[in-house]
Amino acid sequence: MNKHLVKVGVVGTGHLGQYHLKQYKSIDNLELIGFYDINNDRRKFIKEEFSLPSFENLKKLLSQCDAVSIVTPTKTHFEVAKEALQSNCHVLIEKPITVTVEEAENLILLAKEKKKIIQVGHIERFNPALESLKKYNLNPTYVEFQRLAPYTVRGTDVPVVLDLMIHDIDILLSLVKDTVIDIHATGLSILTESVDIAHALIKFKKGCVASITSSRISKEKVRKVKLYQKNSYTTVDLNAGLSEIYQVFSRDDMIPKALITKPFIRNDKTKIITYDKPKVFNSDMLKLELENFIYSIRNNRIPIVSGEDGKEALSLAVKIQEAINKGIK
Ligand code: NAD
């Protein structure tokens, strides 16, 4: 294990970047070197707010760091990450990894050449509600995602598929390890010049079907996942941190005592539905994500969300966006 403290910086300290700084301040095994933001006023504000060194250009920050979080607008991820890797820094790139798959591939190649880690900020992988399901044998045949958010200007430099839907695409690809064989998608622009509301229907080779709805024009914030498979229905509220599992057993099956059970009659014989609400630990997802970044660097491990994972999620997102574009024309 690499015992030295990892020297970390943050590039882009807008809405999300300030939370990266805040969390890094609370994590062990690192030295927070400082930050860089292209906006002078923002730099001044963050410097005073966090009492941290502010660097006047990216190059100077990179020359003093082993690793950086890249929390700039998506369209700048490629250039900033390329410069960071060329300066021998490990990178945690906020989602989506880049705008194009080709850019993501170039970064992955460069990281390999430089022997550096790319982690991508698909933060939902650290959601404790999803974590609580790890002990169950999830093998869904139908998955439904719903992610609705009130409108904000942030993130609208890319379509909703790359901004919000990509979170669910990444969760989906982590749950269903199979090849996508068919995509149907529709979307609409309501407030911005790009797609604000989208729906995708994705079919996998072994038969799983996923339906994903994403909107950035909603009154309320909704982040829900429903997983259906033979004899089991699981529902996850990613916002509320709640997971619930209903399973169907025969009367002769061994049913764990802790489960709440309810008999029901099917036309063949009597079955039992069980209800389980696994304990969801209350932990900060961003802190877990950044800790995984530091751990991966110190132990030379592949992070939970690798550059390759980020590229796969982007690749499916781009195909969904292309399917939407075909429908719009
Ligand atoms: P933001 O607009 O609030 O902040 C971006 C900051 O980057 C600004 O302060 C801007 O001045 C600075 N900046 C722009 N170009 C720069 C450059 N070349 N070098 C240095 N600084 C630069 O945006 P945000 O909401 O914080 O989003 C930033 C990134 O984080 C986006 O890629 C977004 O998709 C992602 N994001 C991820 C999540 C998540 O859940 N993982 C949530 C929100 C945002």
mmCIF file of C-alpha atoms and ligand atoms in Angstrom:
data_model
loop_
_atom_site.group_PDB
_atom_site.id
_atom_site.type_symbol
_atom_site.label_atom_id
_atom_site.label_comp_id
_atom_site.label_asym_id
_atom_site.label_seq_id
_atom_site.Cartn_x
_atom_site.Cartn_y
_atom_site.Cartn_z
ATOM 1 C CA MET A 1 0.000 0.000 0.000
ATOM 2 C CA ASN A 2 1.134 3.502 -0.816
ATOM 3 C CA LYS A 3 1.476 5.101 2.620
ATOM 4 C CA HIS A 4 1.954 8.725 1.656
ATOM 5 C CA LEU A 5 -0.820 11.294 1.955
ATOM 6 C CA VAL A 6 -2.487 11.839 -1.415
ATOM 7 C CA LYS A 7 -2.170 15.487 -2.461
ATOM 8 C CA VAL A 8 -5.580 16.479 -3.800
ATOM 9 C CA GLY A 9 -6.979 19.508 -5.621
ATOM 10 C CA VAL A 10 -10.380 20.488 -6.976
ATOM 11 C CA VAL A 11 -10.910 22.009 -10.430
ATOM 12 C CA GLY A 12 -14.223 23.880 -10.739
ATOM 13 C CA THR A 13 -15.744 25.036 -7.466
ATOM 14 C CA GLY A 14 -19.304 25.899 -8.469
ATOM 15 C CA HIS A 15 -22.385 24.230 -6.996
ATOM 16 C CA LEU A 16 -20.945 20.711 -6.711
ATOM 17 C CA GLY A 17 -17.216 21.519 -6.540
ATOM 18 C CA GLN A 18 -17.666 23.290 -3.185
ATOM 19 C CA TYR A 19 -19.029 20.013 -1.732
ATOM 20 C CA HIS A 20 -15.983 18.132 -3.027
ATOM 21 C CA LEU A 21 -13.824 20.616 -1.085
ATOM 22 C CA LYS A 22 -16.004 20.301 2.016
ATOM 23 C CA GLN A 23 -15.844 16.488 1.987
ATOM 24 C CA TYR A 24 -12.123 16.286 1.201
ATOM 25 C CA LYS A 25 -11.570 18.393 4.332
ATOM 26 C CA SER A 26 -13.145 15.599 6.381
ATOM 27 C CA ILE A 27 -11.347 12.600 4.801
ATOM 28 C CA ASP A 28 -8.172 10.960 6.140
ATOM 29 C CA ASN A 29 -5.065 10.031 4.156
ATOM 30 C CA LEU A 30 -5.038 13.122 1.972
ATOM 31 C CA GLU A 31 -3.654 16.628 1.927
ATOM 32 C CA LEU A 32 -5.984 19.183 0.366
ATOM 33 C CA ILE A 33 -3.657 21.376 -1.700
ATOM 34 C CA GLY A 34 -6.214 23.875 -2.987
ATOM 35 C CA PHE A 35 -8.441 24.580 -5.946
ATOM 36 C CA TYR A 36 -8.737 26.327 -9.284
ATOM 37 C CA ASP A 37 -11.828 27.930 -10.827
ATOM 38 C CA ILE A 38 -11.790 29.864 -14.089
ATOM 39 C CA ASN A 39 -14.101 32.503 -12.618
ATOM 40 C CA ASN A 40 -12.169 35.123 -10.578
ATOM 41 C CA ASP A 41 -15.129 36.104 -8.384
ATOM 42 C CA ARG A 42 -15.883 32.480 -7.576
ATOM 43 C CA ARG A 43 -12.215 31.865 -6.750
ATOM 44 C CA LYS A 44 -12.202 34.783 -4.331
ATOM 45 C CA PHE A 45 -15.450 33.665 -2.690
ATOM 46 C CA ILE A 46 -14.347 30.019 -2.261
ATOM 47 C CA LYS A 47 -10.900 31.038 -0.985
ATOM 48 C CA GLU A 48 -12.508 33.078 1.801
ATOM 49 C CA GLU A 49 -15.249 30.561 2.516
ATOM 50 C CA PHE A 50 -12.914 27.551 2.836
ATOM 51 C CA SER A 51 -9.634 29.252 3.863
ATOM 52 C CA LEU A 52 -7.816 27.245 1.199
ATOM 53 C CA PRO A 53 -5.096 28.161 -1.325
ATOM 54 C CA SER A 54 -6.576 29.299 -4.626
ATOM 55 C CA PHE A 55 -4.462 28.752 -7.745
ATOM 56 C CA GLU A 56 -4.509 31.297 -10.557
ATOM 57 C CA ASN A 57 -4.225 28.676 -13.277
ATOM 58 C CA LEU A 58 -4.797 24.945 -13.757
ATOM 59 C CA LYS A 59 -1.160 24.165 -14.507
ATOM 60 C CA LYS A 60 0.046 25.503 -11.142
ATOM 61 C CA LEU A 61 -2.543 23.462 -9.226
ATOM 62 C CA LEU A 62 -1.756 20.273 -11.165
ATOM 63 C CA SER A 63 2.000 20.656 -10.592
ATOM 64 C CA GLN A 64 1.400 20.305 -6.829
ATOM 65 C CA CYS A 65 -1.200 17.510 -6.826
ATOM 66 C CA ASP A 66 -1.271 13.701 -7.102
ATOM 67 C CA ALA A 67 -4.993 13.731 -7.849
ATOM 68 C CA VAL A 68 -7.801 16.124 -8.756
ATOM 69 C CA SER A 69 -11.586 16.180 -8.794
ATOM 70 C CA ILE A 70 -12.841 17.700 -12.042
ATOM 71 C CA VAL A 71 -16.123 19.453 -11.290
ATOM 72 C CA THR A 72 -16.364 21.805 -14.250
ATOM 73 C CA PRO A 73 -19.221 21.892 -16.824
ATOM 74 C CA THR A 74 -19.403 18.661 -18.855
ATOM 75 C CA LYS A 75 -18.206 20.297 -22.078
ATOM 76 C CA THR A 76 -14.848 21.058 -20.426
ATOM 77 C CA HIS A 77 -14.259 17.593 -18.845
ATOM 78 C CA PHE A 78 -12.174 16.270 -21.725
ATOM 79 C CA GLU A 79 -9.692 19.164 -21.950
ATOM 80 C CA VAL A 80 -9.285 19.514 -18.186
ATOM 81 C CA ALA A 81 -8.921 15.747 -17.600
ATOM 82 C CA LYS A 82 -6.438 15.424 -20.475
ATOM 83 C CA GLU A 83 -4.252 18.150 -19.002
ATOM 84 C CA ALA A 84 -4.501 16.604 -15.531
ATOM 85 C CA LEU A 85 -3.508 13.125 -16.760
ATOM 86 C CA GLN A 86 -0.656 14.593 -18.816
ATOM 87 C CA SER A 87 0.545 16.219 -15.581
ATOM 88 C CA ASN A 88 0.521 12.767 -13.934
ATOM 89 C CA CYS A 89 -2.554 13.315 -11.776
ATOM 90 C CA HIS A 90 -5.215 10.703 -10.985
ATOM 91 C CA VAL A 91 -8.639 12.105 -11.913
ATOM 92 C CA LEU A 92 -12.139 11.902 -10.507
ATOM 93 C CA ILE A 93 -14.277 13.284 -13.324
ATOM 94 C CA GLU A 94 -17.847 14.308 -12.512
ATOM 95 C CA LYS A 95 -20.535 12.589 -14.582
ATOM 96 C CA PRO A 96 -20.883 12.303 -17.516
ATOM 97 C CA ILE A 97 -17.242 11.422 -18.142
ATOM 98 C CA THR A 98 -17.139 13.490 -21.371
ATOM 99 C CA VAL A 99 -19.517 14.627 -24.106
ATOM 100 C CA THR A 100 -18.424 12.047 -26.718
ATOM 101 C CA VAL A 101 -17.461 8.373 -26.451
ATOM 102 C CA GLU A 102 -14.314 9.082 -28.472
ATOM 103 C CA GLU A 103 -13.164 11.625 -25.869
ATOM 104 C CA ALA A 104 -13.799 9.055 -23.100
ATOM 105 C CA GLU A 105 -11.777 6.431 -24.990
ATOM 106 C CA ASN A 106 -8.885 8.872 -25.432
ATOM 107 C CA LEU A 107 -8.829 9.634 -21.710
ATOM 108 C CA ILE A 108 -8.908 5.925 -20.807
ATOM 109 C CA LEU A 109 -5.949 5.262 -23.127
ATOM 110 C CA LEU A 110 -4.024 8.208 -21.716
ATOM 111 C CA ALA A 111 -4.698 7.071 -18.129
ATOM 112 C CA LYS A 112 -3.433 3.595 -18.998
ATOM 113 C CA GLU A 113 -0.287 5.025 -20.528
ATOM 114 C CA LYS A 114 0.327 7.242 -17.498
ATOM 115 C CA LYS A 115 -0.692 4.477 -15.029
ATOM 116 C CA LYS A 116 -3.291 6.752 -13.462
ATOM 117 C CA ILE A 117 -6.807 6.144 -12.173
ATOM 118 C CA ILE A 118 -9.948 7.560 -13.728
ATOM 119 C CA GLN A 119 -12.999 7.489 -11.490
ATOM 120 C CA VAL A 120 -16.340 8.867 -12.691
ATOM 121 C CA GLY A 121 -18.816 10.658 -10.406
ATOM 122 C CA HIS A 122 -21.785 8.316 -10.799
ATOM 123 C CA ILE A 123 -22.631 8.970 -7.195
ATOM 124 C CA GLU A 124 -25.784 6.813 -7.009
ATOM 125 C CA ARG A 125 -23.555 3.719 -6.873
ATOM 126 C CA PHE A 126 -22.782 4.831 -3.335
ATOM 127 C CA ASN A 127 -26.468 5.317 -2.478
ATOM 128 C CA PRO A 128 -27.050 3.416 0.801
ATOM 129 C CA ALA A 129 -30.534 2.361 -0.386
ATOM 130 C CA LEU A 130 -28.960 0.498 -3.322
ATOM 131 C CA GLU A 131 -26.157 -0.798 -1.080
ATOM 132 C CA SER A 132 -28.777 -2.341 1.227
ATOM 133 C CA LEU A 133 -29.875 -4.632 -1.631
ATOM 134 C CA LYS A 134 -26.461 -6.225 -2.160
ATOM 135 C CA LYS A 135 -27.372 -9.299 -0.072
ATOM 136 C CA TYR A 136 -30.393 -10.129 -2.281
ATOM 137 C CA ASN A 137 -30.171 -12.147 -5.437
ATOM 138 C CA LEU A 138 -31.289 -9.432 -7.841
ATOM 139 C CA ASN A 139 -31.660 -10.602 -11.398
ATOM 140 C CA PRO A 140 -34.413 -8.357 -12.766
ATOM 141 C CA THR A 141 -36.337 -9.043 -15.931
ATOM 142 C CA TYR A 142 -38.051 -5.643 -15.909
ATOM 143 C CA VAL A 143 -36.628 -2.434 -14.423
ATOM 144 C CA GLU A 144 -38.336 0.920 -14.169
ATOM 145 C CA PHE A 145 -36.536 4.171 -13.348
ATOM 146 C CA GLN A 146 -38.091 7.546 -12.705
ATOM 147 C CA ARG A 147 -35.915 10.613 -12.151
ATOM 148 C CA LEU A 148 -37.666 13.980 -12.094
ATOM 149 C CA ALA A 149 -36.059 17.259 -11.036
ATOM 150 C CA PRO A 150 -37.170 20.891 -10.797
ATOM 151 C CA TYR A 151 -35.584 23.101 -13.462
ATOM 152 C CA THR A 152 -32.222 24.767 -12.775
ATOM 153 C CA VAL A 153 -29.857 26.322 -15.320
ATOM 154 C CA ARG A 154 -27.012 24.085 -14.096
ATOM 155 C CA GLY A 155 -26.572 20.980 -16.234
ATOM 156 C CA THR A 156 -28.537 22.354 -19.181
ATOM 157 C CA ASP A 157 -25.367 22.614 -21.301
ATOM 158 C CA VAL A 158 -26.208 18.979 -22.219
ATOM 159 C CA PRO A 159 -29.540 17.168 -22.916
ATOM 160 C CA VAL A 160 -31.379 15.608 -19.950
ATOM 161 C CA VAL A 161 -30.163 12.175 -21.104
ATOM 162 C CA LEU A 162 -26.542 13.159 -20.389
ATOM 163 C CA ASP A 163 -27.399 15.199 -17.313
ATOM 164 C CA LEU A 164 -29.960 13.097 -15.361
ATOM 165 C CA MET A 165 -30.782 9.884 -17.230
ATOM 166 C CA ILE A 166 -27.123 8.858 -17.232
ATOM 167 C CA HIS A 167 -27.340 8.254 -13.454
ATOM 168 C CA ASP A 168 -29.991 5.575 -14.045
ATOM 169 C CA ILE A 169 -28.193 4.199 -17.104
ATOM 170 C CA ASP A 170 -25.151 3.624 -14.909
ATOM 171 C CA ILE A 171 -27.237 1.929 -12.172
ATOM 172 C CA LEU A 172 -28.913 -0.216 -14.847
ATOM 173 C CA LEU A 173 -25.594 -1.342 -16.350
ATOM 174 C CA SER A 174 -24.293 -2.215 -12.888
ATOM 175 C CA LEU A 175 -27.384 -4.390 -12.261
ATOM 176 C CA VAL A 176 -27.829 -6.018 -15.673
ATOM 177 C CA LYS A 177 -24.539 -7.318 -17.024
ATOM 178 C CA ASP A 178 -25.720 -8.042 -20.545
ATOM 179 C CA THR A 179 -25.612 -6.667 -24.076
ATOM 180 C CA VAL A 180 -28.152 -4.065 -25.187
ATOM 181 C CA ILE A 181 -29.915 -5.237 -28.355
ATOM 182 C CA ASP A 182 -32.669 -2.667 -28.861
ATOM 183 C CA ILE A 183 -33.414 0.933 -27.905
ATOM 184 C CA HIS A 184 -36.603 2.959 -28.360
ATOM 185 C CA ALA A 185 -36.527 6.520 -27.111
ATOM 186 C CA THR A 186 -38.484 9.726 -27.297
ATOM 187 C CA GLY A 187 -37.851 13.182 -25.905
ATOM 188 C CA LEU A 188 -38.973 16.791 -25.996
ATOM 189 C CA SER A 189 -37.472 20.246 -25.563
ATOM 190 C CA ILE A 190 -39.659 22.370 -23.312
ATOM 191 C CA LEU A 191 -37.563 25.098 -21.711
ATOM 192 C CA THR A 192 -34.117 24.764 -23.263
ATOM 193 C CA GLU A 193 -32.774 24.241 -26.769
ATOM 194 C CA SER A 194 -32.020 20.585 -25.981
ATOM 195 C CA VAL A 195 -34.158 17.670 -24.747
ATOM 196 C CA ASP A 196 -35.615 18.319 -21.265
ATOM 197 C CA ILE A 197 -37.874 15.264 -20.917
ATOM 198 C CA ALA A 198 -36.938 11.823 -22.183
ATOM 199 C CA HIS A 199 -38.125 8.243 -22.074
ATOM 200 C CA ALA A 200 -36.092 5.205 -23.127
ATOM 201 C CA LEU A 201 -37.046 1.565 -23.476
ATOM 202 C CA ILE A 202 -33.959 -0.652 -23.503
ATOM 203 C CA LYS A 203 -33.893 -4.358 -24.301
ATOM 204 C CA PHE A 204 -31.062 -6.700 -23.311
ATOM 205 C CA LYS A 205 -30.007 -9.906 -25.091
ATOM 206 C CA LYS A 206 -31.092 -12.259 -22.269
ATOM 207 C CA GLY A 207 -34.521 -10.623 -22.149
ATOM 208 C CA CYS A 208 -34.383 -7.928 -19.473
ATOM 209 C CA VAL A 209 -36.276 -4.754 -20.401
ATOM 210 C CA ALA A 210 -35.689 -1.361 -18.787
ATOM 211 C CA SER A 211 -37.886 1.701 -18.918
ATOM 212 C CA ILE A 212 -36.268 5.011 -17.921
ATOM 213 C CA THR A 213 -38.091 8.324 -17.566
ATOM 214 C CA SER A 214 -36.111 11.507 -16.897
ATOM 215 C CA SER A 215 -37.278 15.096 -16.661
ATOM 216 C CA ARG A 216 -35.670 18.344 -15.570
ATOM 217 C CA ILE A 217 -39.006 20.132 -15.576
ATOM 218 C CA SER A 218 -40.866 18.785 -12.614
ATOM 219 C CA LYS A 219 -42.547 20.292 -9.572
ATOM 220 C CA GLU A 220 -41.169 17.665 -7.244
ATOM 221 C CA LYS A 221 -37.911 15.737 -7.039
ATOM 222 C CA VAL A 222 -38.409 12.001 -7.675
ATOM 223 C CA ARG A 223 -35.728 9.287 -7.897
ATOM 224 C CA LYS A 224 -37.263 5.845 -7.891
ATOM 225 C CA VAL A 225 -36.282 2.395 -9.105
ATOM 226 C CA LYS A 226 -38.549 -0.656 -9.376
ATOM 227 C CA LEU A 227 -37.126 -4.100 -10.071
ATOM 228 C CA TYR A 228 -39.311 -7.007 -11.110
ATOM 229 C CA GLN A 229 -38.227 -10.641 -11.402
ATOM 230 C CA LYS A 230 -39.842 -14.054 -10.978
ATOM 231 C CA ASN A 231 -41.400 -14.146 -7.476
ATOM 232 C CA SER A 232 -39.927 -10.823 -6.386
ATOM 233 C CA TYR A 233 -40.664 -7.095 -6.560
ATOM 234 C CA THR A 234 -38.198 -4.519 -5.194
ATOM 235 C CA THR A 235 -38.783 -0.828 -4.895
ATOM 236 C CA VAL A 236 -36.128 1.760 -4.069
ATOM 237 C CA ASP A 237 -36.598 5.425 -3.255
ATOM 238 C CA LEU A 238 -33.138 6.874 -3.841
ATOM 239 C CA ASN A 239 -34.118 10.233 -2.332
ATOM 240 C CA ALA A 240 -35.746 8.939 0.811
ATOM 241 C CA GLY A 241 -33.173 6.166 1.305
ATOM 242 C CA LEU A 242 -35.803 3.432 1.398
ATOM 243 C CA SER A 243 -35.709 -0.103 -0.047
ATOM 244 C CA GLU A 244 -38.610 -2.557 0.153
ATOM 245 C CA ILE A 245 -38.709 -6.129 -1.099
ATOM 246 C CA TYR A 246 -41.726 -8.343 -1.650
ATOM 247 C CA GLN A 247 -41.005 -12.020 -2.322
ATOM 248 C CA VAL A 248 -43.306 -14.945 -3.048
ATOM 249 C CA PHE A 249 -42.715 -18.276 -1.271
ATOM 250 C CA SER A 250 -44.530 -21.615 -1.214
ATOM 251 C CA ARG A 251 -45.889 -22.746 2.143
ATOM 252 C CA ASP A 252 -43.193 -25.462 2.304
ATOM 253 C CA ASP A 253 -40.286 -23.032 1.781
ATOM 254 C CA MET A 254 -38.025 -22.015 4.682
ATOM 255 C CA ILE A 255 -39.009 -18.408 5.321
ATOM 256 C CA PRO A 256 -36.681 -16.280 7.512
ATOM 257 C CA LYS A 257 -38.487 -15.430 10.783
ATOM 258 C CA ALA A 258 -37.744 -11.687 10.611
ATOM 259 C CA LEU A 259 -39.885 -11.229 7.503
ATOM 260 C CA ILE A 260 -43.451 -9.995 7.641
ATOM 261 C CA THR A 261 -45.593 -12.588 5.883
ATOM 262 C CA LYS A 262 -49.034 -12.619 4.354
ATOM 263 C CA PRO A 263 -50.668 -15.714 2.833
ATOM 264 C CA PHE A 264 -52.561 -15.433 -0.423
ATOM 265 C CA ILE A 265 -54.374 -17.875 -2.672
ATOM 266 C CA ARG A 266 -53.308 -18.399 -6.230
ATOM 267 C CA ASN A 267 -55.406 -20.485 -8.572
ATOM 268 C CA ASP A 268 -52.991 -23.429 -8.171
ATOM 269 C CA LYS A 269 -52.189 -23.337 -4.419
ATOM 270 C CA THR A 270 -51.589 -21.137 -1.422
ATOM 271 C CA LYS A 271 -48.475 -18.952 -1.441
ATOM 272 C CA ILE A 272 -46.947 -16.502 0.997
ATOM 273 C CA ILE A 273 -45.846 -12.966 0.229
ATOM 274 C CA THR A 274 -43.057 -11.680 2.450
ATOM 275 C CA TYR A 275 -42.172 -8.055 3.042
ATOM 276 C CA ASP A 276 -38.682 -6.897 3.957
ATOM 277 C CA LYS A 277 -37.311 -3.418 4.578
ATOM 278 C CA PRO A 278 -33.507 -3.743 4.808
ATOM 279 C CA LYS A 279 -31.648 -1.336 7.063
ATOM 280 C CA VAL A 280 -30.344 1.612 5.065
ATOM 281 C CA PHE A 281 -27.325 3.266 6.672
ATOM 282 C CA ASN A 282 -27.402 7.033 6.730
ATOM 283 C CA SER A 283 -24.117 7.944 5.027
ATOM 284 C CA ASP A 284 -22.967 10.790 2.793
ATOM 285 C CA MET A 285 -22.703 9.451 -0.770
ATOM 286 C CA LEU A 286 -20.189 12.066 -1.916
ATOM 287 C CA LYS A 287 -17.931 11.293 1.045
ATOM 288 C CA LEU A 288 -18.097 7.553 0.218
ATOM 289 C CA GLU A 289 -17.288 8.312 -3.434
ATOM 290 C CA LEU A 290 -14.276 10.496 -2.587
ATOM 291 C CA GLU A 291 -13.049 7.982 -0.001
ATOM 292 C CA ASN A 292 -13.186 5.307 -2.697
ATOM 293 C CA PHE A 293 -11.081 7.563 -4.955
ATOM 294 C CA ILE A 294 -8.392 8.018 -2.285
ATOM 295 C CA TYR A 295 -8.514 4.313 -1.345
ATOM 296 C CA SER A 296 -8.125 3.284 -5.012
ATOM 297 C CA ILE A 297 -5.093 5.553 -5.439
ATOM 298 C CA ARG A 298 -3.384 4.399 -2.232
ATOM 299 C CA ASN A 299 -4.038 0.720 -2.904
ATOM 300 C CA ASN A 300 -3.714 0.750 -6.692
ATOM 301 C CA ARG A 301 -7.248 -0.620 -7.136
ATOM 302 C CA ILE A 302 -9.885 -0.089 -9.810
ATOM 303 C CA PRO A 303 -12.455 2.327 -8.332
ATOM 304 C CA ILE A 304 -16.098 1.270 -7.878
ATOM 305 C CA VAL A 305 -17.021 3.478 -10.867
ATOM 306 C CA SER A 306 -14.113 3.265 -13.307
ATOM 307 C CA GLY A 307 -13.416 5.271 -16.451
ATOM 308 C CA GLU A 308 -14.585 2.226 -18.407
ATOM 309 C CA ASP A 309 -17.929 2.248 -16.511
ATOM 310 C CA GLY A 310 -18.270 5.964 -17.259
ATOM 311 C CA LYS A 311 -17.625 5.293 -20.953
ATOM 312 C CA GLU A 312 -20.185 2.447 -21.077
ATOM 313 C CA ALA A 313 -22.858 4.633 -19.475
ATOM 314 C CA LEU A 314 -22.020 7.471 -21.879
ATOM 315 C CA SER A 315 -22.091 5.145 -24.868
ATOM 316 C CA LEU A 316 -25.643 3.970 -24.059
ATOM 317 C CA ALA A 317 -26.714 7.550 -23.280
ATOM 318 C CA VAL A 318 -25.422 8.719 -26.670
ATOM 319 C CA LYS A 319 -27.351 5.916 -28.442
ATOM 320 C CA ILE A 320 -30.513 6.909 -26.574
ATOM 321 C CA GLN A 321 -29.972 10.552 -27.531
ATOM 322 C CA GLU A 322 -29.460 9.523 -31.186
ATOM 323 C CA ALA A 323 -32.729 7.546 -31.096
ATOM 324 C CA ILE A 324 -34.494 10.622 -29.698
ATOM 325 C CA ASN A 325 -32.955 12.868 -32.361
ATOM 326 C CA LYS A 326 -34.195 10.545 -35.128
ATOM 327 C CA GLY A 327 -37.735 10.901 -33.776
ATOM 328 C CA ILE A 328 -37.502 14.696 -33.539
ATOM 329 C CA LYS A 329 -36.393 15.177 -37.167
HETATM 330 P P1 NAD B 1 -21.551 24.872 -11.868
HETATM 331 O O1 NAD B 1 -21.846 25.650 -13.099
HETATM 332 O O2 NAD B 1 -22.257 25.248 -10.597
HETATM 333 O O3 NAD B 1 -19.992 24.928 -11.542
HETATM 334 C C1 NAD B 1 -18.990 24.770 -12.497
HETATM 335 C C2 NAD B 1 -17.785 25.594 -12.061
HETATM 336 O O4 NAD B 1 -16.699 25.309 -12.943
HETATM 337 C C3 NAD B 1 -18.009 27.116 -12.130
HETATM 338 O O5 NAD B 1 -17.623 27.714 -10.904
HETATM 339 C C4 NAD B 1 -17.126 27.574 -13.303
HETATM 340 O O6 NAD B 1 -16.614 28.880 -13.114
HETATM 341 C C5 NAD B 1 -16.031 26.541 -13.270
HETATM 342 N N1 NAD B 1 -15.361 26.335 -14.562
HETATM 343 C C6 NAD B 1 -15.881 26.347 -15.820
HETATM 344 N N2 NAD B 1 -14.946 26.019 -16.726
HETATM 345 C C7 NAD B 1 -13.792 25.792 -16.028
HETATM 346 C C8 NAD B 1 -12.479 25.438 -16.385
HETATM 347 N N3 NAD B 1 -12.166 25.191 -17.667
HETATM 348 N N4 NAD B 1 -11.553 25.316 -15.421
HETATM 349 C C9 NAD B 1 -11.862 25.552 -14.122
HETATM 350 N N5 NAD B 1 -13.088 25.922 -13.718
HETATM 351 C C10 NAD B 1 -14.050 26.002 -14.653
HETATM 352 O O7 NAD B 1 -21.811 23.345 -12.253
HETATM 353 P P2 NAD B 1 -22.070 22.118 -11.278
HETATM 354 O O8 NAD B 1 -23.523 21.946 -11.061
HETATM 355 O O9 NAD B 1 -21.192 22.214 -10.087
HETATM 356 O O10 NAD B 1 -21.644 20.895 -12.244
HETATM 357 C C11 NAD B 1 -20.291 20.616 -12.514
HETATM 358 C C12 NAD B 1 -20.176 19.174 -13.037
HETATM 359 O O11 NAD B 1 -20.679 18.288 -12.046
HETATM 360 C C13 NAD B 1 -20.983 18.877 -14.296
HETATM 361 O O12 NAD B 1 -20.279 17.979 -15.112
HETATM 362 C C14 NAD B 1 -22.237 18.172 -13.791
HETATM 363 O O13 NAD B 1 -22.785 17.245 -14.715
HETATM 364 C C15 NAD B 1 -21.691 17.446 -12.581
HETATM 365 N N6 NAD B 1 -22.704 17.212 -11.557
HETATM 366 C C16 NAD B 1 -22.807 15.964 -11.044
HETATM 367 C C17 NAD B 1 -23.756 15.694 -10.080
HETATM 368 C C18 NAD B 1 -23.852 14.314 -9.495
HETATM 369 O O14 NAD B 1 -24.887 13.976 -8.935
HETATM 370 N N7 NAD B 1 -22.821 13.509 -9.602
HETATM 371 C C19 NAD B 1 -24.603 16.708 -9.620
HETATM 372 C C20 NAD B 1 -24.449 17.995 -10.147
HETATM 373 C C21 NAD B 1 -23.488 18.240 -11.119
#
